[in-house]
Amino acid sequence: MANKTKFQAIKGTRDLLPPDTELWNRVEATAREVFGTFGFGEIRPPIFEPTELFARSIGADTDVVGKEMYTFEDRDNSSISLRPEATASVCRVYIEHGMHAWPQPVKLYYLGPMFRRERPQKGRYRQFYQIGAEVLETVQPGQGGPKDIPKDAAVDAEVIEMVMAFFARLGLEGVQLEINSIGHAAENCRRGYVQKLKAALEQVKDKLGPDSQRRIETNPLRVLDSKLESEQAIIAGLPKISEHLCDDCAKQYAEVKRQLDLRGVKYTENWRLVRGLDYYMRTTFEITARGLGSQNAVCGGGRYDGLVELLGGLPTKGIGFAIGEDRLILSLQEAGKGGAEAGRDVFVAWMGEKAQTSAIAAAQRLRAAGFRVELPPVEQKFGKALGQADKLGARYALILGEDEIATGQWTVKTLADGAQAKMSESEFLEKLKRL
Ligand code: HAM
């Protein structure tokens, strides 16, 4: 007997269906267009990579690597993971393809699925989609250091400007940009701050929840991320990184803000914005949008100088972001901006053998001109055909019967108001183009 198990999409994964996919395509086409105007080129890395690539880049102690990756042993015993993000892959690609020898900086963007085994909820999935971009620049001999601060800051600001321009083009509502600087790893900067933070956290340890208590040891900065109501007042009293940045990091942060102002990009500062991935330094940012509930971060990013080197490449600077496309789409839909277009431009209702020949020819010409045409495979009574045209959301029904074939004048019915008119093929094409 046949096994009648009904298959269902795996928890945390979704099927994207028409007409929603029209909006997905529109969003992706807009990303390509806007990113192209900033000089970015598309890159398509594979969706699985050696596990070690992510562990080394994102950090073995992060939630993403420690708890959320889909990792499996391949048949040759090597450990492989589905990508939880793509920045690590882009850095690997940069090294593998010798991109340090390309004209600098190298500006790349990507679109595609990412995988994290998180607890699914609205706006949070196990297979989700990102639209991301990265700017990489290998430090040339004699360059780098403090004199690069104005340049780096301008690059940071332009990358942020690009995401904001993309969101504006889509009409995304309630967009709010938050920025921060998390300094760099040196003793007189983040390392020193983390020590102070840890000492301050030890003092209030009893008042913190178990997650934060654990993080005092594993990653004290992440305590600042806590959303737990009971911890908010305590966190507000902790030392702030902005007061402990070294001179260069403080200068860079001030310059990023100036550059954002120059570009008319509005932001708020959030000293608690530390991000959940280890590779960041200096500039970090997040963008939220309306209609998303608790999972309202629609974009996250920051600077990651040194990551390419950590992966075996030359000293290289990096800055980028990734947009959560699922969340972006949700927000657009909630704001009523997801309107799918009508299903068809033309439904060709035909009856009789001769009419079929004309109907096929008409459908071919209309489709070649770019219109969406439904051509029933067998003849139907006109009443039934018009009913189907209506259900499909067609704009026009083209009625082809003996009369129309004999006179060369088509009968065109506008489905919205039922108006009917006779016209030639070229007149009909003109009418469609005016839509
Ligand atoms: P991230 O903050 O981990 O950063 O992810 C970026 C965005 O992806 C989030 O703001 C969110 O919109 C979306 N996202 C993350 N996880 C999920 C999920 N489970 N379901 C739905 N959406 C999700 C990165 O991934 C970095 N690689 C960004 C970056 C690029 N930094 C520098 N360059």
PDB file of C-alpha atoms in Angstrom, residues 152-314:
ATOM      1  CA  ASP A 152      37.037  54.987   6.543  1.00  0.00           C
ATOM      2  CA  ALA A 153      34.362  57.165   8.106  1.00  0.00           C
ATOM      3  CA  ALA A 154      33.195  58.371   4.692  1.00  0.00           C
ATOM      4  CA  VAL A 155      32.986  54.768   3.461  1.00  0.00           C
ATOM      5  CA  ASP A 156      30.950  53.788   6.557  1.00  0.00           C
ATOM      6  CA  ALA A 157      28.587  56.682   5.982  1.00  0.00           C
ATOM      7  CA  GLU A 158      28.154  55.937   2.280  1.00  0.00           C
ATOM      8  CA  VAL A 159      27.303  52.295   2.985  1.00  0.00           C
ATOM      9  CA  ILE A 160      24.655  53.396   5.498  1.00  0.00           C
ATOM     10  CA  GLU A 161      23.392  56.046   3.061  1.00  0.00           C
ATOM     11  CA  MET A 162      22.950  53.296   0.460  1.00  0.00           C
ATOM     12  CA  VAL A 163      20.701  51.136   2.690  1.00  0.00           C
ATOM     13  CA  MET A 164      18.653  54.174   3.623  1.00  0.00           C
ATOM     14  CA  ALA A 165      18.291  55.136  -0.061  1.00  0.00           C
ATOM     15  CA  PHE A 166      17.124  51.599  -0.819  1.00  0.00           C
ATOM     16  CA  PHE A 167      14.529  51.682   1.972  1.00  0.00           C
ATOM     17  CA  ALA A 168      13.344  55.111   0.852  1.00  0.00           C
ATOM     18  CA  ARG A 169      12.963  53.873  -2.735  1.00  0.00           C
ATOM     19  CA  LEU A 170      10.747  51.038  -1.472  1.00  0.00           C
ATOM     20  CA  GLY A 171       8.678  53.400   0.663  1.00  0.00           C
ATOM     21  CA  LEU A 172       9.502  51.494   3.863  1.00  0.00           C
ATOM     22  CA  GLU A 173       7.828  53.207   6.817  1.00  0.00           C
ATOM     23  CA  GLY A 174       9.033  54.069  10.320  1.00  0.00           C
ATOM     24  CA  VAL A 175      12.697  53.563   9.420  1.00  0.00           C
ATOM     25  CA  GLN A 176      15.033  54.308  12.331  1.00  0.00           C
ATOM     26  CA  LEU A 177      18.786  54.093  12.192  1.00  0.00           C
ATOM     27  CA  GLU A 178      20.803  53.514  15.353  1.00  0.00           C
ATOM     28  CA  ILE A 179      24.581  53.763  15.413  1.00  0.00           C
ATOM     29  CA  ASN A 180      27.358  53.104  17.865  1.00  0.00           C
ATOM     30  CA  SER A 181      31.094  52.557  18.017  1.00  0.00           C
ATOM     31  CA  ILE A 182      32.396  49.512  19.866  1.00  0.00           C
ATOM     32  CA  GLY A 183      36.029  50.599  19.581  1.00  0.00           C
ATOM     33  CA  HIS A 184      38.774  48.197  18.693  1.00  0.00           C
ATOM     34  CA  ALA A 185      40.391  45.310  20.526  1.00  0.00           C
ATOM     35  CA  ALA A 186      43.302  47.237  22.111  1.00  0.00           C
ATOM     36  CA  GLU A 187      43.934  47.501  25.856  1.00  0.00           C
ATOM     37  CA  ASN A 188      43.267  51.262  25.914  1.00  0.00           C
ATOM     38  CA  CYS A 189      39.956  50.817  24.089  1.00  0.00           C
ATOM     39  CA  ARG A 190      37.451  47.931  24.046  1.00  0.00           C
ATOM     40  CA  ARG A 191      39.546  45.495  26.072  1.00  0.00           C
ATOM     41  CA  GLY A 192      39.922  48.041  28.858  1.00  0.00           C
ATOM     42  CA  TYR A 193      36.226  48.880  28.684  1.00  0.00           C
ATOM     43  CA  VAL A 194      35.173  45.228  28.838  1.00  0.00           C
ATOM     44  CA  GLN A 195      37.244  44.802  31.999  1.00  0.00           C
ATOM     45  CA  LYS A 196      35.482  47.803  33.584  1.00  0.00           C
ATOM     46  CA  LEU A 197      32.123  46.509  32.409  1.00  0.00           C
ATOM     47  CA  LYS A 198      32.831  43.064  33.840  1.00  0.00           C
ATOM     48  CA  ALA A 199      33.800  44.538  37.204  1.00  0.00           C
ATOM     49  CA  ALA A 200      30.613  46.628  37.249  1.00  0.00           C
ATOM     50  CA  LEU A 201      28.516  43.587  36.310  1.00  0.00           C
ATOM     51  CA  GLU A 202      30.059  41.515  39.113  1.00  0.00           C
ATOM     52  CA  GLN A 203      28.763  44.153  41.541  1.00  0.00           C
ATOM     53  CA  VAL A 204      25.159  43.712  40.382  1.00  0.00           C
ATOM     54  CA  LYS A 205      25.338  40.024  39.500  1.00  0.00           C
ATOM     55  CA  ASP A 206      22.611  38.965  41.990  1.00  0.00           C
ATOM     56  CA  LYS A 207      20.089  41.263  40.353  1.00  0.00           C
ATOM     57  CA  LEU A 208      20.645  39.852  36.859  1.00  0.00           C
ATOM     58  CA  GLY A 209      18.856  36.948  35.192  1.00  0.00           C
ATOM     59  CA  PRO A 210      20.647  33.618  34.469  1.00  0.00           C
ATOM     60  CA  ASP A 211      21.475  34.512  30.819  1.00  0.00           C
ATOM     61  CA  SER A 212      23.180  37.754  31.770  1.00  0.00           C
ATOM     62  CA  GLN A 213      24.924  36.116  34.717  1.00  0.00           C
ATOM     63  CA  ARG A 214      26.431  33.576  32.343  1.00  0.00           C
ATOM     64  CA  ARG A 215      27.416  36.293  29.877  1.00  0.00           C
ATOM     65  CA  ILE A 216      29.483  38.124  32.501  1.00  0.00           C
ATOM     66  CA  GLU A 217      31.974  35.324  31.933  1.00  0.00           C
ATOM     67  CA  THR A 218      31.465  34.434  28.266  1.00  0.00           C
ATOM     68  CA  ASN A 219      30.749  37.819  26.626  1.00  0.00           C
ATOM     69  CA  PRO A 220      29.978  40.744  28.966  1.00  0.00           C
ATOM     70  CA  LEU A 221      29.174  43.115  26.067  1.00  0.00           C
ATOM     71  CA  ARG A 222      26.148  40.987  25.173  1.00  0.00           C
ATOM     72  CA  VAL A 223      24.554  41.825  28.542  1.00  0.00           C
ATOM     73  CA  LEU A 224      23.937  45.280  27.054  1.00  0.00           C
ATOM     74  CA  ASP A 225      21.687  43.600  24.446  1.00  0.00           C
ATOM     75  CA  SER A 226      19.332  42.214  27.095  1.00  0.00           C
ATOM     76  CA  LYS A 227      15.631  42.935  26.588  1.00  0.00           C
ATOM     77  CA  LEU A 228      14.685  41.644  30.062  1.00  0.00           C
ATOM     78  CA  GLU A 229      12.508  44.302  31.730  1.00  0.00           C
ATOM     79  CA  SER A 230      13.971  43.732  35.207  1.00  0.00           C
ATOM     80  CA  GLU A 231      17.524  44.393  33.957  1.00  0.00           C
ATOM     81  CA  GLN A 232      16.917  47.678  32.129  1.00  0.00           C
ATOM     82  CA  ALA A 233      17.464  50.028  35.060  1.00  0.00           C
ATOM     83  CA  ILE A 234      20.650  48.170  36.035  1.00  0.00           C
ATOM     84  CA  ILE A 235      22.042  48.304  32.503  1.00  0.00           C
ATOM     85  CA  ALA A 236      21.325  52.042  32.304  1.00  0.00           C
ATOM     86  CA  GLY A 237      23.807  52.548  35.158  1.00  0.00           C
ATOM     87  CA  LEU A 238      26.671  50.556  33.612  1.00  0.00           C
ATOM     88  CA  PRO A 239      29.800  52.204  32.182  1.00  0.00           C
ATOM     89  CA  LYS A 240      29.337  53.316  28.564  1.00  0.00           C
ATOM     90  CA  ILE A 241      31.756  52.401  25.799  1.00  0.00           C
ATOM     91  CA  SER A 242      31.550  55.888  24.282  1.00  0.00           C
ATOM     92  CA  GLU A 243      33.314  57.181  27.414  1.00  0.00           C
ATOM     93  CA  HIS A 244      36.152  54.663  27.027  1.00  0.00           C
ATOM     94  CA  LEU A 245      37.033  54.795  23.328  1.00  0.00           C
ATOM     95  CA  CYS A 246      40.683  55.412  22.491  1.00  0.00           C
ATOM     96  CA  ASP A 247      41.471  58.673  20.655  1.00  0.00           C
ATOM     97  CA  ASP A 248      41.462  57.147  17.175  1.00  0.00           C
ATOM     98  CA  CYS A 249      38.178  55.297  17.681  1.00  0.00           C
ATOM     99  CA  ALA A 250      36.569  58.407  19.176  1.00  0.00           C
ATOM    100  CA  LYS A 251      37.777  60.475  16.189  1.00  0.00           C
ATOM    101  CA  GLN A 252      36.503  57.889  13.744  1.00  0.00           C
ATOM    102  CA  TYR A 253      33.085  57.801  15.436  1.00  0.00           C
ATOM    103  CA  ALA A 254      32.799  61.603  15.420  1.00  0.00           C
ATOM    104  CA  GLU A 255      33.749  61.635  11.744  1.00  0.00           C
ATOM    105  CA  VAL A 256      31.133  58.973  10.870  1.00  0.00           C
ATOM    106  CA  LYS A 257      28.467  61.169  12.461  1.00  0.00           C
ATOM    107  CA  ARG A 258      29.708  64.215  10.556  1.00  0.00           C
ATOM    108  CA  GLN A 259      29.674  62.253   7.297  1.00  0.00           C
ATOM    109  CA  LEU A 260      26.124  61.034   7.955  1.00  0.00           C
ATOM    110  CA  ASP A 261      25.072  64.638   8.557  1.00  0.00           C
ATOM    111  CA  LEU A 262      26.706  65.671   5.273  1.00  0.00           C
ATOM    112  CA  ARG A 263      24.568  63.085   3.513  1.00  0.00           C
ATOM    113  CA  GLY A 264      21.366  64.075   5.287  1.00  0.00           C
ATOM    114  CA  VAL A 265      21.082  60.650   6.957  1.00  0.00           C
ATOM    115  CA  LYS A 266      19.223  60.846  10.283  1.00  0.00           C
ATOM    116  CA  TYR A 267      20.344  58.599  13.130  1.00  0.00           C
ATOM    117  CA  THR A 268      20.179  58.130  16.872  1.00  0.00           C
ATOM    118  CA  GLU A 269      23.064  56.940  18.982  1.00  0.00           C
ATOM    119  CA  ASN A 270      22.620  53.791  21.022  1.00  0.00           C
ATOM    120  CA  TRP A 271      25.580  52.928  23.232  1.00  0.00           C
ATOM    121  CA  ARG A 272      24.035  49.502  23.894  1.00  0.00           C
ATOM    122  CA  LEU A 273      24.245  48.445  20.254  1.00  0.00           C
ATOM    123  CA  VAL A 274      26.987  45.792  20.409  1.00  0.00           C
ATOM    124  CA  ARG A 275      25.748  43.218  17.802  1.00  0.00           C
ATOM    125  CA  GLY A 276      25.924  39.464  18.220  1.00  0.00           C
ATOM    126  CA  LEU A 277      28.869  38.598  15.974  1.00  0.00           C
ATOM    127  CA  ASP A 278      32.496  38.809  17.111  1.00  0.00           C
ATOM    128  CA  TYR A 279      34.085  40.315  14.015  1.00  0.00           C
ATOM    129  CA  TYR A 280      32.891  43.887  14.504  1.00  0.00           C
ATOM    130  CA  MET A 281      35.034  46.855  15.496  1.00  0.00           C
ATOM    131  CA  ARG A 282      34.304  50.599  15.582  1.00  0.00           C
ATOM    132  CA  THR A 283      31.130  51.437  13.629  1.00  0.00           C
ATOM    133  CA  THR A 284      28.061  49.283  14.284  1.00  0.00           C
ATOM    134  CA  PHE A 285      24.498  50.049  13.221  1.00  0.00           C
ATOM    135  CA  GLU A 286      21.002  48.652  13.120  1.00  0.00           C
ATOM    136  CA  ILE A 287      17.849  49.766  11.373  1.00  0.00           C
ATOM    137  CA  THR A 288      14.321  49.086  12.557  1.00  0.00           C
ATOM    138  CA  ALA A 289      11.051  49.493  10.678  1.00  0.00           C
ATOM    139  CA  ARG A 290       7.336  49.619  11.514  1.00  0.00           C
ATOM    140  CA  GLY A 291       4.961  46.701  11.866  1.00  0.00           C
ATOM    141  CA  LEU A 292       7.392  44.003  12.958  1.00  0.00           C
ATOM    142  CA  GLY A 293       6.713  43.434  16.657  1.00  0.00           C
ATOM    143  CA  SER A 294       9.654  42.238  18.726  1.00  0.00           C
ATOM    144  CA  GLN A 295      11.775  41.158  15.728  1.00  0.00           C
ATOM    145  CA  ASN A 296      11.959  44.674  14.340  1.00  0.00           C
ATOM    146  CA  ALA A 297      15.612  44.865  13.222  1.00  0.00           C
ATOM    147  CA  VAL A 298      15.402  44.936   9.473  1.00  0.00           C
ATOM    148  CA  CYS A 299      19.120  45.530   8.911  1.00  0.00           C
ATOM    149  CA  GLY A 300      22.329  45.123  10.875  1.00  0.00           C
ATOM    150  CA  GLY A 301      25.906  45.870  10.025  1.00  0.00           C
ATOM    151  CA  GLY A 302      29.231  47.329  10.919  1.00  0.00           C
ATOM    152  CA  ARG A 303      32.950  47.540  10.325  1.00  0.00           C
ATOM    153  CA  TYR A 304      35.164  44.457  10.519  1.00  0.00           C
ATOM    154  CA  ASP A 305      38.764  45.497   9.752  1.00  0.00           C
ATOM    155  CA  GLY A 306      41.042  42.518  10.296  1.00  0.00           C
ATOM    156  CA  LEU A 307      38.579  39.730   9.484  1.00  0.00           C
ATOM    157  CA  VAL A 308      40.161  38.936   6.108  1.00  0.00           C
ATOM    158  CA  GLU A 309      43.554  38.694   7.828  1.00  0.00           C
ATOM    159  CA  LEU A 310      42.096  36.433  10.512  1.00  0.00           C
ATOM    160  CA  LEU A 311      41.024  34.115   7.694  1.00  0.00           C
ATOM    161  CA  GLY A 312      44.517  34.020   6.204  1.00  0.00           C
ATOM    162  CA  GLY A 313      44.419  37.026   3.849  1.00  0.00           C
ATOM    163  CA  LEU A 314      46.288  40.342   3.791  1.00  0.00           C
TER     164      LEU A 314
END
